[in-house]
Amino acid sequence: MDRITIAKSKTEQQRNLYKPVFFRLNNPGEKKQFDELLQTEDIFLYDEIVPQLQEMFKIRNPTKQLTDEEYDSLIHEHTNGDLINYGVWVYYPWSKRMVHLLDEAEFIEVRTSRNQYKITLRERDILATKVIGVIGLSVGQSVAVTLAMERSFKEIRLADFDLLELTNLNRIRTGVQNLGLKKVISVAREIAEIDPYLKVTIFEDGLTEENMDAFYLEGGKLDALIDECDGVDMKILCRVKAKELGIPVLMEASDRCTIDVERFDLEPDRSILHGFVDHLDISKLKHLKTNEEKMPYLAPIVGLNTISARLKASGVEIGHSITTWPQLASAVALGGGAVADIWRRIALDQYHESGRYFVDMEELVGNKQRKENTDVVPNPFHPLELETLKDVAAKIISADDKSGITLTQEQVAAIVDAAGTAPSGGNAQPWKWVYEKGVLVLFFDRYFGFSFMDYKDTASMIALGAAVENVILKSHELGFETKVKYHPEGNSDDAIASFTFFTKGSSEEGIEPHTDDNLSKVIFRRHTNRRITQQVELAQDIYDQFQSCVSSIKGAKLKFFHDPAILEATGRIISETDRYRVLSPQSHYDFTYQEMRWTEAEAIERKTGMGITTLELSPAHLLGVRLIRDPKVVAILRDIDGGKVLSTASIKNMTTASAMGLLTIEGTDQQAFLDGGRASQKLWLKATELDIAFHPMNVPVAFFQRLEQNAPDMPPGITPHIKELYNEFRKMTGYKGLDGNESIIYLFRVFKAPEPQILPYRKDVKDILITA
């Protein structure tokens, strides 16, 4: 073997060494080994025994100021003048350092002297009987080393399977010479170099089900378990074992110095992780492979509502611009100190409770005055009051409006119930209804329509137009003719339309024709389908039926696109505007506070908006949506040009669709959007009748409208990119735009898919209708 090979072999052997070797030279055998070692190895000798002895005599004589002569006399008497053989020589084979130290009792006396009386001698001796286990050695390294420095244990058991990498050195205090070294060995060495008399036991494979009994019990049961591991499964399983054995568990999560204390020693029936995972099936842990599968377990452990904005933003970016959760040395050091402090008080019977705690430095030492958010405009409107609208309706109903028949309250309620199922952006339902003197009046409730996505009320007009179509269809189903009178745009009363009803077959001028009346049968079945399925080709006859039902609305134009390149490009355009929607302050505010319903209770109470469960998101995407709820998170994502993950779903949505559809209307005024709303409802109901899934994807429209009209509320910095997307979209679809007197009603996809399991709530008729 050549020198390099021998050196490498020797180095590999040394890389697994972590236990120091003791030489007491008054022992002939050890003296011989000591001498042989010095002769065969290049060893660095560190002999600082005299200063250690001086410190010992100083702390033993706290009331005296000893002179150099007195120190020399005391040391000579104490060592019988034989300094070389006094105490113990400790050899650290991994660094070839031989250090001359006081023997154990005197070493402990001197090294812990400055703990007094934050730790008394009695307490020191109690701590010296304890056995601690630490799993995971990133934060765990800081904990273990801090515990060693305070000498808060007799034995420490370290478990980690990982190697030190360069990315670890942002938070783990070690040198670059240790790269590639097992973390357990690195930490064991660090402890040995602080205090060679402490017992360190290592588990190089980490904590496993196979070695768990040995870790917890071999050589004496653990007095405490400190969990700093990354694995979700082991985080839970280690607690199951600790609970079984009555061992307290501590965990520090680095972010906001989040600390968990679980006193299974005092509370044997306590739920693990404070009950956060009680609803989950722990038996499935072994079989979890992907992050998607682990997310339902990880989210409640982390606590999405309590982690910092920066960690939330980082969570959004994992797998996209970063690979894992970030940790900082300052947070890790703080956490190590916090856990060491809590363990000491547990060991000394000074602290007996369980719970989750935070030592958030930004809150404790931060700006007391919060910066006011001036980037968003809260909803300036108030909901319309039905009683007030009753008087308004009475004034605007003309003599001509009263020429029809009077409906019963049940008939009016049935018509309004059908109208109230019409689609609206974010399920806003921006309508109120008054039935007065034989006339049904539709009002625009601006409070529910106010949104970034509703530029100049166009989305609301589409929704109100869809409601108009439902009124016509339902009244025809009930056996009435219907006449619609539209009110002038911009009227101060926000009245949109009045409906007068006549007996079937009436020859009254202006009554609505009977086109597609059969669609009334599916009014209550219509729904948005956001599912992603395998692409299925639809028969041409289906597209012909779509065209036929839309053609009854003057100025409506419907196009379908099947080219995979167009589907992919449209998905990308939608996805990029989806991202801008989330990252723009106003649209994020509207999405978070006006559109989304984050709990089932909130969805039931308000009966508007989108319940989080109706989105039918995967666990990973659901986590992402919850993370971006925080405006601070969005501000961080804006700052780093992040959030690319927010744009992935729409591409997949569109590329798996049977076709992309574009419904437009001739004109740009309020009436055009009302008519477009009627056409969109006919189209959607026809899709429902044919069992074709329908998914509007109109986010780009709100940005394109602003671009076309040079709107002042376009989010800053994105106009050039929106213009690129707009021009690409026009070229691809033939859309004429504002300059061509054409307006987009719906950009959507059609496909085959099972119906969603959960649908949004709708307002009760009594909350949107008042009758005379």
PDB file of N, CA and C in Angstrom, residues 64-146:
ATOM      1  N   LYS A  64      -9.995  35.489  50.019  1.00  0.00           N
ATOM      2  CA  LYS A  64      -8.581  35.886  50.024  1.00  0.00           C
ATOM      3  C   LYS A  64      -8.108  36.285  48.629  1.00  0.00           C
ATOM      4  N   GLN A  65      -7.193  37.186  48.577  1.00  0.00           N
ATOM      5  CA  GLN A  65      -6.520  37.547  47.335  1.00  0.00           C
ATOM      6  C   GLN A  65      -5.143  36.893  47.382  1.00  0.00           C
ATOM      7  N   LEU A  66      -5.022  35.692  46.798  1.00  0.00           N
ATOM      8  CA  LEU A  66      -3.786  34.920  46.909  1.00  0.00           C
ATOM      9  C   LEU A  66      -2.668  35.552  46.085  1.00  0.00           C
ATOM     10  N   THR A  67      -1.454  35.504  46.639  1.00  0.00           N
ATOM     11  CA  THR A  67      -0.277  35.999  45.926  1.00  0.00           C
ATOM     12  C   THR A  67       0.306  34.869  45.083  1.00  0.00           C
ATOM     13  N   ASP A  68       1.203  35.185  44.181  1.00  0.00           N
ATOM     14  CA  ASP A  68       1.847  34.161  43.356  1.00  0.00           C
ATOM     15  C   ASP A  68       2.580  33.149  44.223  1.00  0.00           C
ATOM     16  N   GLU A  69       3.218  33.657  45.294  1.00  0.00           N
ATOM     17  CA  GLU A  69       3.946  32.753  46.177  1.00  0.00           C
ATOM     18  C   GLU A  69       2.987  31.777  46.873  1.00  0.00           C
ATOM     19  N   GLU A  70       1.855  32.295  47.294  1.00  0.00           N
ATOM     20  CA  GLU A  70       0.874  31.434  47.960  1.00  0.00           C
ATOM     21  C   GLU A  70       0.336  30.378  46.998  1.00  0.00           C
ATOM     22  N   TYR A  71       0.083  30.788  45.754  1.00  0.00           N
ATOM     23  CA  TYR A  71      -0.375  29.811  44.751  1.00  0.00           C
ATOM     24  C   TYR A  71       0.673  28.715  44.585  1.00  0.00           C
ATOM     25  N   ASP A  72       1.931  29.124  44.433  1.00  0.00           N
ATOM     26  CA  ASP A  72       2.994  28.142  44.212  1.00  0.00           C
ATOM     27  C   ASP A  72       3.091  27.172  45.385  1.00  0.00           C
ATOM     28  N   SER A  73       2.966  27.704  46.592  1.00  0.00           N
ATOM     29  CA  SER A  73       3.067  26.865  47.787  1.00  0.00           C
ATOM     30  C   SER A  73       1.908  25.870  47.854  1.00  0.00           C
ATOM     31  N   LEU A  74       0.696  26.358  47.624  1.00  0.00           N
ATOM     32  CA  LEU A  74      -0.485  25.481  47.672  1.00  0.00           C
ATOM     33  C   LEU A  74      -0.395  24.384  46.606  1.00  0.00           C
ATOM     34  N   ILE A  75       0.034  24.747  45.404  1.00  0.00           N
ATOM     35  CA  ILE A  75       0.119  23.775  44.319  1.00  0.00           C
ATOM     36  C   ILE A  75       1.194  22.730  44.615  1.00  0.00           C
ATOM     37  N   HIS A  76       2.335  23.192  45.112  1.00  0.00           N
ATOM     38  CA  HIS A  76       3.422  22.245  45.407  1.00  0.00           C
ATOM     39  C   HIS A  76       2.993  21.257  46.476  1.00  0.00           C
ATOM     40  N   GLU A  77       2.343  21.783  47.492  1.00  0.00           N
ATOM     41  CA  GLU A  77       1.887  20.902  48.579  1.00  0.00           C
ATOM     42  C   GLU A  77       0.827  19.925  48.072  1.00  0.00           C
ATOM     43  N   HIS A  78      -0.055  20.402  47.241  1.00  0.00           N
ATOM     44  CA  HIS A  78      -1.177  19.587  46.760  1.00  0.00           C
ATOM     45  C   HIS A  78      -0.699  18.481  45.815  1.00  0.00           C
ATOM     46  N   THR A  79       0.319  18.761  45.029  1.00  0.00           N
ATOM     47  CA  THR A  79       0.764  17.798  44.015  1.00  0.00           C
ATOM     48  C   THR A  79       2.028  17.048  44.421  1.00  0.00           C
ATOM     49  N   ASN A  80       2.511  17.336  45.626  1.00  0.00           N
ATOM     50  CA  ASN A  80       3.780  16.750  46.075  1.00  0.00           C
ATOM     51  C   ASN A  80       4.909  17.101  45.111  1.00  0.00           C
ATOM     52  N   GLY A  81       4.763  18.236  44.463  1.00  0.00           N
ATOM     53  CA  GLY A  81       5.813  18.707  43.567  1.00  0.00           C
ATOM     54  C   GLY A  81       5.906  17.951  42.261  1.00  0.00           C
ATOM     55  N   ASP A  82       4.940  17.046  42.000  1.00  0.00           N
ATOM     56  CA  ASP A  82       4.991  16.225  40.779  1.00  0.00           C
ATOM     57  C   ASP A  82       3.864  16.647  39.830  1.00  0.00           C
ATOM     58  N   LEU A  83       4.075  17.736  39.131  1.00  0.00           N
ATOM     59  CA  LEU A  83       3.030  18.264  38.253  1.00  0.00           C
ATOM     60  C   LEU A  83       2.764  17.363  37.048  1.00  0.00           C
ATOM     61  N   ILE A  84       3.797  16.773  36.491  1.00  0.00           N
ATOM     62  CA  ILE A  84       3.631  15.961  35.277  1.00  0.00           C
ATOM     63  C   ILE A  84       2.698  14.781  35.528  1.00  0.00           C
ATOM     64  N   ASN A  85       2.839  14.139  36.672  1.00  0.00           N
ATOM     65  CA  ASN A  85       2.031  12.952  36.954  1.00  0.00           C
ATOM     66  C   ASN A  85       0.713  13.277  37.643  1.00  0.00           C
ATOM     67  N   TYR A  86       0.483  14.548  37.918  1.00  0.00           N
ATOM     68  CA  TYR A  86      -0.738  14.904  38.622  1.00  0.00           C
ATOM     69  C   TYR A  86      -1.905  14.979  37.629  1.00  0.00           C
ATOM     70  N   GLY A  87      -3.077  14.621  38.118  1.00  0.00           N
ATOM     71  CA  GLY A  87      -4.277  14.724  37.302  1.00  0.00           C
ATOM     72  C   GLY A  87      -4.334  13.662  36.228  1.00  0.00           C
ATOM     73  N   VAL A  88      -4.787  14.034  35.047  1.00  0.00           N
ATOM     74  CA  VAL A  88      -4.977  13.078  33.962  1.00  0.00           C
ATOM     75  C   VAL A  88      -4.616  13.743  32.640  1.00  0.00           C
ATOM     76  N   TRP A  89      -3.979  12.934  31.793  1.00  0.00           N
ATOM     77  CA  TRP A  89      -3.742  13.398  30.426  1.00  0.00           C
ATOM     78  C   TRP A  89      -4.832  12.807  29.537  1.00  0.00           C
ATOM     79  N   VAL A  90      -5.511  13.685  28.789  1.00  0.00           N
ATOM     80  CA  VAL A  90      -6.630  13.248  27.941  1.00  0.00           C
ATOM     81  C   VAL A  90      -6.219  13.391  26.481  1.00  0.00           C
ATOM     82  N   TYR A  91      -6.310  12.262  25.776  1.00  0.00           N
ATOM     83  CA  TYR A  91      -5.900  12.254  24.370  1.00  0.00           C
ATOM     84  C   TYR A  91      -7.147  12.247  23.476  1.00  0.00           C
ATOM     85  N   TYR A  92      -7.161  13.194  22.518  1.00  0.00           N
ATOM     86  CA  TYR A  92      -8.248  13.292  21.539  1.00  0.00           C
ATOM     87  C   TYR A  92      -7.702  12.790  20.194  1.00  0.00           C
ATOM     88  N   PRO A  93      -7.923  11.514  19.876  1.00  0.00           N
ATOM     89  CA  PRO A  93      -7.252  10.899  18.718  1.00  0.00           C
ATOM     90  C   PRO A  93      -7.624  11.534  17.388  1.00  0.00           C
ATOM     91  N   TRP A  94      -8.829  12.116  17.277  1.00  0.00           N
ATOM     92  CA  TRP A  94      -9.228  12.714  15.997  1.00  0.00           C
ATOM     93  C   TRP A  94      -8.445  13.995  15.667  1.00  0.00           C
ATOM     94  N   SER A  95      -7.918  14.636  16.696  1.00  0.00           N
ATOM     95  CA  SER A  95      -7.150  15.864  16.449  1.00  0.00           C
ATOM     96  C   SER A  95      -5.693  15.744  16.904  1.00  0.00           C
ATOM     97  N   LYS A  96      -5.351  14.557  17.448  1.00  0.00           N
ATOM     98  CA  LYS A  96      -3.991  14.298  17.942  1.00  0.00           C
ATOM     99  C   LYS A  96      -3.556  15.326  18.979  1.00  0.00           C
ATOM    100  N   ARG A  97      -4.481  15.672  19.838  1.00  0.00           N
ATOM    101  CA  ARG A  97      -4.175  16.617  20.913  1.00  0.00           C
ATOM    102  C   ARG A  97      -4.145  15.856  22.233  1.00  0.00           C
ATOM    103  N   MET A  98      -3.129  16.109  23.018  1.00  0.00           N
ATOM    104  CA  MET A  98      -3.002  15.532  24.362  1.00  0.00           C
ATOM    105  C   MET A  98      -3.097  16.711  25.338  1.00  0.00           C
ATOM    106  N   VAL A  99      -4.121  16.670  26.194  1.00  0.00           N
ATOM    107  CA  VAL A  99      -4.398  17.802  27.072  1.00  0.00           C
ATOM    108  C   VAL A  99      -4.269  17.350  28.526  1.00  0.00           C
ATOM    109  N   HIS A 100      -3.539  18.122  29.314  1.00  0.00           N
ATOM    110  CA  HIS A 100      -3.330  17.831  30.727  1.00  0.00           C
ATOM    111  C   HIS A 100      -4.440  18.511  31.533  1.00  0.00           C
ATOM    112  N   LEU A 101      -5.255  17.699  32.254  1.00  0.00           N
ATOM    113  CA  LEU A 101      -6.415  18.226  32.969  1.00  0.00           C
ATOM    114  C   LEU A 101      -6.428  17.766  34.421  1.00  0.00           C
ATOM    115  N   LEU A 102      -7.179  18.486  35.221  1.00  0.00           N
ATOM    116  CA  LEU A 102      -7.520  18.009  36.556  1.00  0.00           C
ATOM    117  C   LEU A 102      -8.323  16.729  36.429  1.00  0.00           C
ATOM    118  N   ASP A 103      -8.212  15.878  37.420  1.00  0.00           N
ATOM    119  CA  ASP A 103      -9.022  14.654  37.374  1.00  0.00           C
ATOM    120  C   ASP A 103     -10.476  15.018  37.657  1.00  0.00           C
ATOM    121  N   GLU A 104     -11.350  14.022  37.504  1.00  0.00           N
ATOM    122  CA  GLU A 104     -12.776  14.277  37.351  1.00  0.00           C
ATOM    123  C   GLU A 104     -13.386  15.166  38.430  1.00  0.00           C
ATOM    124  N   ALA A 105     -13.212  14.831  39.697  1.00  0.00           N
ATOM    125  CA  ALA A 105     -13.861  15.577  40.776  1.00  0.00           C
ATOM    126  C   ALA A 105     -13.408  17.032  40.788  1.00  0.00           C
ATOM    127  N   GLU A 106     -12.109  17.243  40.673  1.00  0.00           N
ATOM    128  CA  GLU A 106     -11.595  18.614  40.693  1.00  0.00           C
ATOM    129  C   GLU A 106     -11.973  19.362  39.411  1.00  0.00           C
ATOM    130  N   PHE A 107     -11.968  18.645  38.288  1.00  0.00           N
ATOM    131  CA  PHE A 107     -12.365  19.250  37.008  1.00  0.00           C
ATOM    132  C   PHE A 107     -13.796  19.776  37.098  1.00  0.00           C
ATOM    133  N   ILE A 108     -14.698  18.934  37.630  1.00  0.00           N
ATOM    134  CA  ILE A 108     -16.098  19.333  37.764  1.00  0.00           C
ATOM    135  C   ILE A 108     -16.227  20.516  38.722  1.00  0.00           C
ATOM    136  N   GLU A 109     -15.474  20.443  39.808  1.00  0.00           N
ATOM    137  CA  GLU A 109     -15.524  21.528  40.784  1.00  0.00           C
ATOM    138  C   GLU A 109     -15.155  22.868  40.151  1.00  0.00           C
ATOM    139  N   VAL A 110     -14.080  22.868  39.387  1.00  0.00           N
ATOM    140  CA  VAL A 110     -13.611  24.119  38.779  1.00  0.00           C
ATOM    141  C   VAL A 110     -14.510  24.530  37.611  1.00  0.00           C
ATOM    142  N   ARG A 111     -14.855  23.555  36.734  1.00  0.00           N
ATOM    143  CA  ARG A 111     -15.592  23.908  35.526  1.00  0.00           C
ATOM    144  C   ARG A 111     -16.995  24.418  35.808  1.00  0.00           C
ATOM    145  N   THR A 112     -17.600  23.959  36.875  1.00  0.00           N
ATOM    146  CA  THR A 112     -18.975  24.377  37.184  1.00  0.00           C
ATOM    147  C   THR A 112     -19.036  25.489  38.228  1.00  0.00           C
ATOM    148  N   SER A 113     -17.872  25.984  38.644  1.00  0.00           N
ATOM    149  CA  SER A 113     -17.870  26.953  39.751  1.00  0.00           C
ATOM    150  C   SER A 113     -18.648  28.220  39.410  1.00  0.00           C
ATOM    151  N   ARG A 114     -18.629  28.605  38.159  1.00  0.00           N
ATOM    152  CA  ARG A 114     -19.334  29.834  37.802  1.00  0.00           C
ATOM    153  C   ARG A 114     -20.821  29.613  37.513  1.00  0.00           C
ATOM    154  N   ASN A 115     -21.298  28.414  37.733  1.00  0.00           N
ATOM    155  CA  ASN A 115     -22.747  28.167  37.709  1.00  0.00           C
ATOM    156  C   ASN A 115     -23.403  28.617  39.012  1.00  0.00           C
ATOM    157  N   GLN A 116     -22.600  28.657  40.071  1.00  0.00           N
ATOM    158  CA  GLN A 116     -23.161  28.945  41.399  1.00  0.00           C
ATOM    159  C   GLN A 116     -23.509  30.442  41.513  1.00  0.00           C
ATOM    160  N   TYR A 117     -24.669  30.785  42.057  1.00  0.00           N
ATOM    161  CA  TYR A 117     -25.684  29.899  42.608  1.00  0.00           C
ATOM    162  C   TYR A 117     -26.944  29.899  41.749  1.00  0.00           C
ATOM    163  N   LYS A 118     -26.750  30.124  40.451  1.00  0.00           N
ATOM    164  CA  LYS A 118     -27.872  29.863  39.555  1.00  0.00           C
ATOM    165  C   LYS A 118     -28.147  28.367  39.535  1.00  0.00           C
ATOM    166  N   ILE A 119     -27.086  27.611  39.727  1.00  0.00           N
ATOM    167  CA  ILE A 119     -27.217  26.188  39.994  1.00  0.00           C
ATOM    168  C   ILE A 119     -26.419  25.927  41.279  1.00  0.00           C
ATOM    169  N   THR A 120     -27.096  25.460  42.296  1.00  0.00           N
ATOM    170  CA  THR A 120     -26.415  25.203  43.568  1.00  0.00           C
ATOM    171  C   THR A 120     -25.641  23.888  43.470  1.00  0.00           C
ATOM    172  N   LEU A 121     -24.782  23.641  44.462  1.00  0.00           N
ATOM    173  CA  LEU A 121     -24.021  22.394  44.462  1.00  0.00           C
ATOM    174  C   LEU A 121     -24.947  21.186  44.562  1.00  0.00           C
ATOM    175  N   ARG A 122     -25.980  21.337  45.378  1.00  0.00           N
ATOM    176  CA  ARG A 122     -26.959  20.237  45.499  1.00  0.00           C
ATOM    177  C   ARG A 122     -27.633  19.976  44.162  1.00  0.00           C
ATOM    178  N   GLU A 123     -27.997  21.052  43.474  1.00  0.00           N
ATOM    179  CA  GLU A 123     -28.663  20.911  42.173  1.00  0.00           C
ATOM    180  C   GLU A 123     -27.696  20.347  41.135  1.00  0.00           C
ATOM    181  N   ARG A 124     -26.440  20.776  41.205  1.00  0.00           N
ATOM    182  CA  ARG A 124     -25.432  20.230  40.298  1.00  0.00           C
ATOM    183  C   ARG A 124     -25.335  18.720  40.444  1.00  0.00           C
ATOM    184  N   ASP A 125     -25.369  18.250  41.667  1.00  0.00           N
ATOM    185  CA  ASP A 125     -25.237  16.815  41.906  1.00  0.00           C
ATOM    186  C   ASP A 125     -26.478  16.054  41.444  1.00  0.00           C
ATOM    187  N   ILE A 126     -27.648  16.695  41.538  1.00  0.00           N
ATOM    188  CA  ILE A 126     -28.872  16.059  41.013  1.00  0.00           C
ATOM    189  C   ILE A 126     -28.777  15.937  39.495  1.00  0.00           C
ATOM    190  N   LEU A 127     -28.376  17.010  38.835  1.00  0.00           N
ATOM    191  CA  LEU A 127     -28.257  16.989  37.375  1.00  0.00           C
ATOM    192  C   LEU A 127     -27.257  15.934  36.916  1.00  0.00           C
ATOM    193  N   ALA A 128     -26.235  15.699  37.726  1.00  0.00           N
ATOM    194  CA  ALA A 128     -25.189  14.733  37.366  1.00  0.00           C
ATOM    195  C   ALA A 128     -25.669  13.296  37.418  1.00  0.00           C
ATOM    196  N   THR A 129     -26.947  13.083  37.781  1.00  0.00           N
ATOM    197  CA  THR A 129     -27.522  11.723  37.800  1.00  0.00           C
ATOM    198  C   THR A 129     -28.433  11.468  36.608  1.00  0.00           C
ATOM    199  N   LYS A 130     -28.639  12.472  35.755  1.00  0.00           N
ATOM    200  CA  LYS A 130     -29.678  12.401  34.730  1.00  0.00           C
ATOM    201  C   LYS A 130     -29.158  11.866  33.392  1.00  0.00           C
ATOM    202  N   VAL A 131     -30.082  11.212  32.675  1.00  0.00           N
ATOM    203  CA  VAL A 131     -29.782  10.668  31.343  1.00  0.00           C
ATOM    204  C   VAL A 131     -30.739  11.322  30.348  1.00  0.00           C
ATOM    205  N   ILE A 132     -30.173  11.910  29.318  1.00  0.00           N
ATOM    206  CA  ILE A 132     -30.964  12.643  28.330  1.00  0.00           C
ATOM    207  C   ILE A 132     -30.737  12.030  26.956  1.00  0.00           C
ATOM    208  N   GLY A 133     -31.806  12.008  26.139  1.00  0.00           N
ATOM    209  CA  GLY A 133     -31.683  11.591  24.744  1.00  0.00           C
ATOM    210  C   GLY A 133     -32.001  12.754  23.831  1.00  0.00           C
ATOM    211  N   VAL A 134     -31.182  12.937  22.801  1.00  0.00           N
ATOM    212  CA  VAL A 134     -31.405  14.003  21.817  1.00  0.00           C
ATOM    213  C   VAL A 134     -31.486  13.367  20.429  1.00  0.00           C
ATOM    214  N   ILE A 135     -32.604  13.617  19.736  1.00  0.00           N
ATOM    215  CA  ILE A 135     -32.792  13.098  18.379  1.00  0.00           C
ATOM    216  C   ILE A 135     -32.705  14.270  17.411  1.00  0.00           C
ATOM    217  N   GLY A 136     -31.807  14.170  16.446  1.00  0.00           N
ATOM    218  CA  GLY A 136     -31.661  15.238  15.459  1.00  0.00           C
ATOM    219  C   GLY A 136     -30.656  16.273  15.924  1.00  0.00           C
ATOM    220  N   LEU A 137     -29.640  16.514  15.107  1.00  0.00           N
ATOM    221  CA  LEU A 137     -28.513  17.301  15.598  1.00  0.00           C
ATOM    222  C   LEU A 137     -28.225  18.544  14.759  1.00  0.00           C
ATOM    223  N   SER A 138     -29.295  19.251  14.369  1.00  0.00           N
ATOM    224  CA  SER A 138     -29.114  20.621  13.880  1.00  0.00           C
ATOM    225  C   SER A 138     -29.398  21.544  15.052  1.00  0.00           C
ATOM    226  N   VAL A 139     -30.683  21.754  15.357  1.00  0.00           N
ATOM    227  CA  VAL A 139     -31.011  22.413  16.626  1.00  0.00           C
ATOM    228  C   VAL A 139     -30.488  21.555  17.772  1.00  0.00           C
ATOM    229  N   GLY A 140     -30.549  20.246  17.595  1.00  0.00           N
ATOM    230  CA  GLY A 140     -30.103  19.329  18.645  1.00  0.00           C
ATOM    231  C   GLY A 140     -28.649  19.511  19.034  1.00  0.00           C
ATOM    232  N   GLN A 141     -27.816  19.912  18.083  1.00  0.00           N
ATOM    233  CA  GLN A 141     -26.408  20.165  18.405  1.00  0.00           C
ATOM    234  C   GLN A 141     -26.281  21.304  19.400  1.00  0.00           C
ATOM    235  N   SER A 142     -27.031  22.375  19.168  1.00  0.00           N
ATOM    236  CA  SER A 142     -26.979  23.518  20.073  1.00  0.00           C
ATOM    237  C   SER A 142     -27.498  23.132  21.452  1.00  0.00           C
ATOM    238  N   VAL A 143     -28.566  22.342  21.478  1.00  0.00           N
ATOM    239  CA  VAL A 143     -29.119  21.882  22.757  1.00  0.00           C
ATOM    240  C   VAL A 143     -28.101  21.018  23.502  1.00  0.00           C
ATOM    241  N   ALA A 144     -27.562  20.032  22.793  1.00  0.00           N
ATOM    242  CA  ALA A 144     -26.651  19.077  23.432  1.00  0.00           C
ATOM    243  C   ALA A 144     -25.408  19.775  23.986  1.00  0.00           C
ATOM    244  N   VAL A 145     -24.842  20.671  23.197  1.00  0.00           N
ATOM    245  CA  VAL A 145     -23.625  21.359  23.635  1.00  0.00           C
ATOM    246  C   VAL A 145     -23.912  22.298  24.805  1.00  0.00           C
ATOM    247  N   THR A 146     -25.051  22.962  24.767  1.00  0.00           N
ATOM    248  CA  THR A 146     -25.419  23.851  25.881  1.00  0.00           C
ATOM    249  C   THR A 146     -25.625  23.050  27.159  1.00  0.00           C
TER     250      THR A 146
END
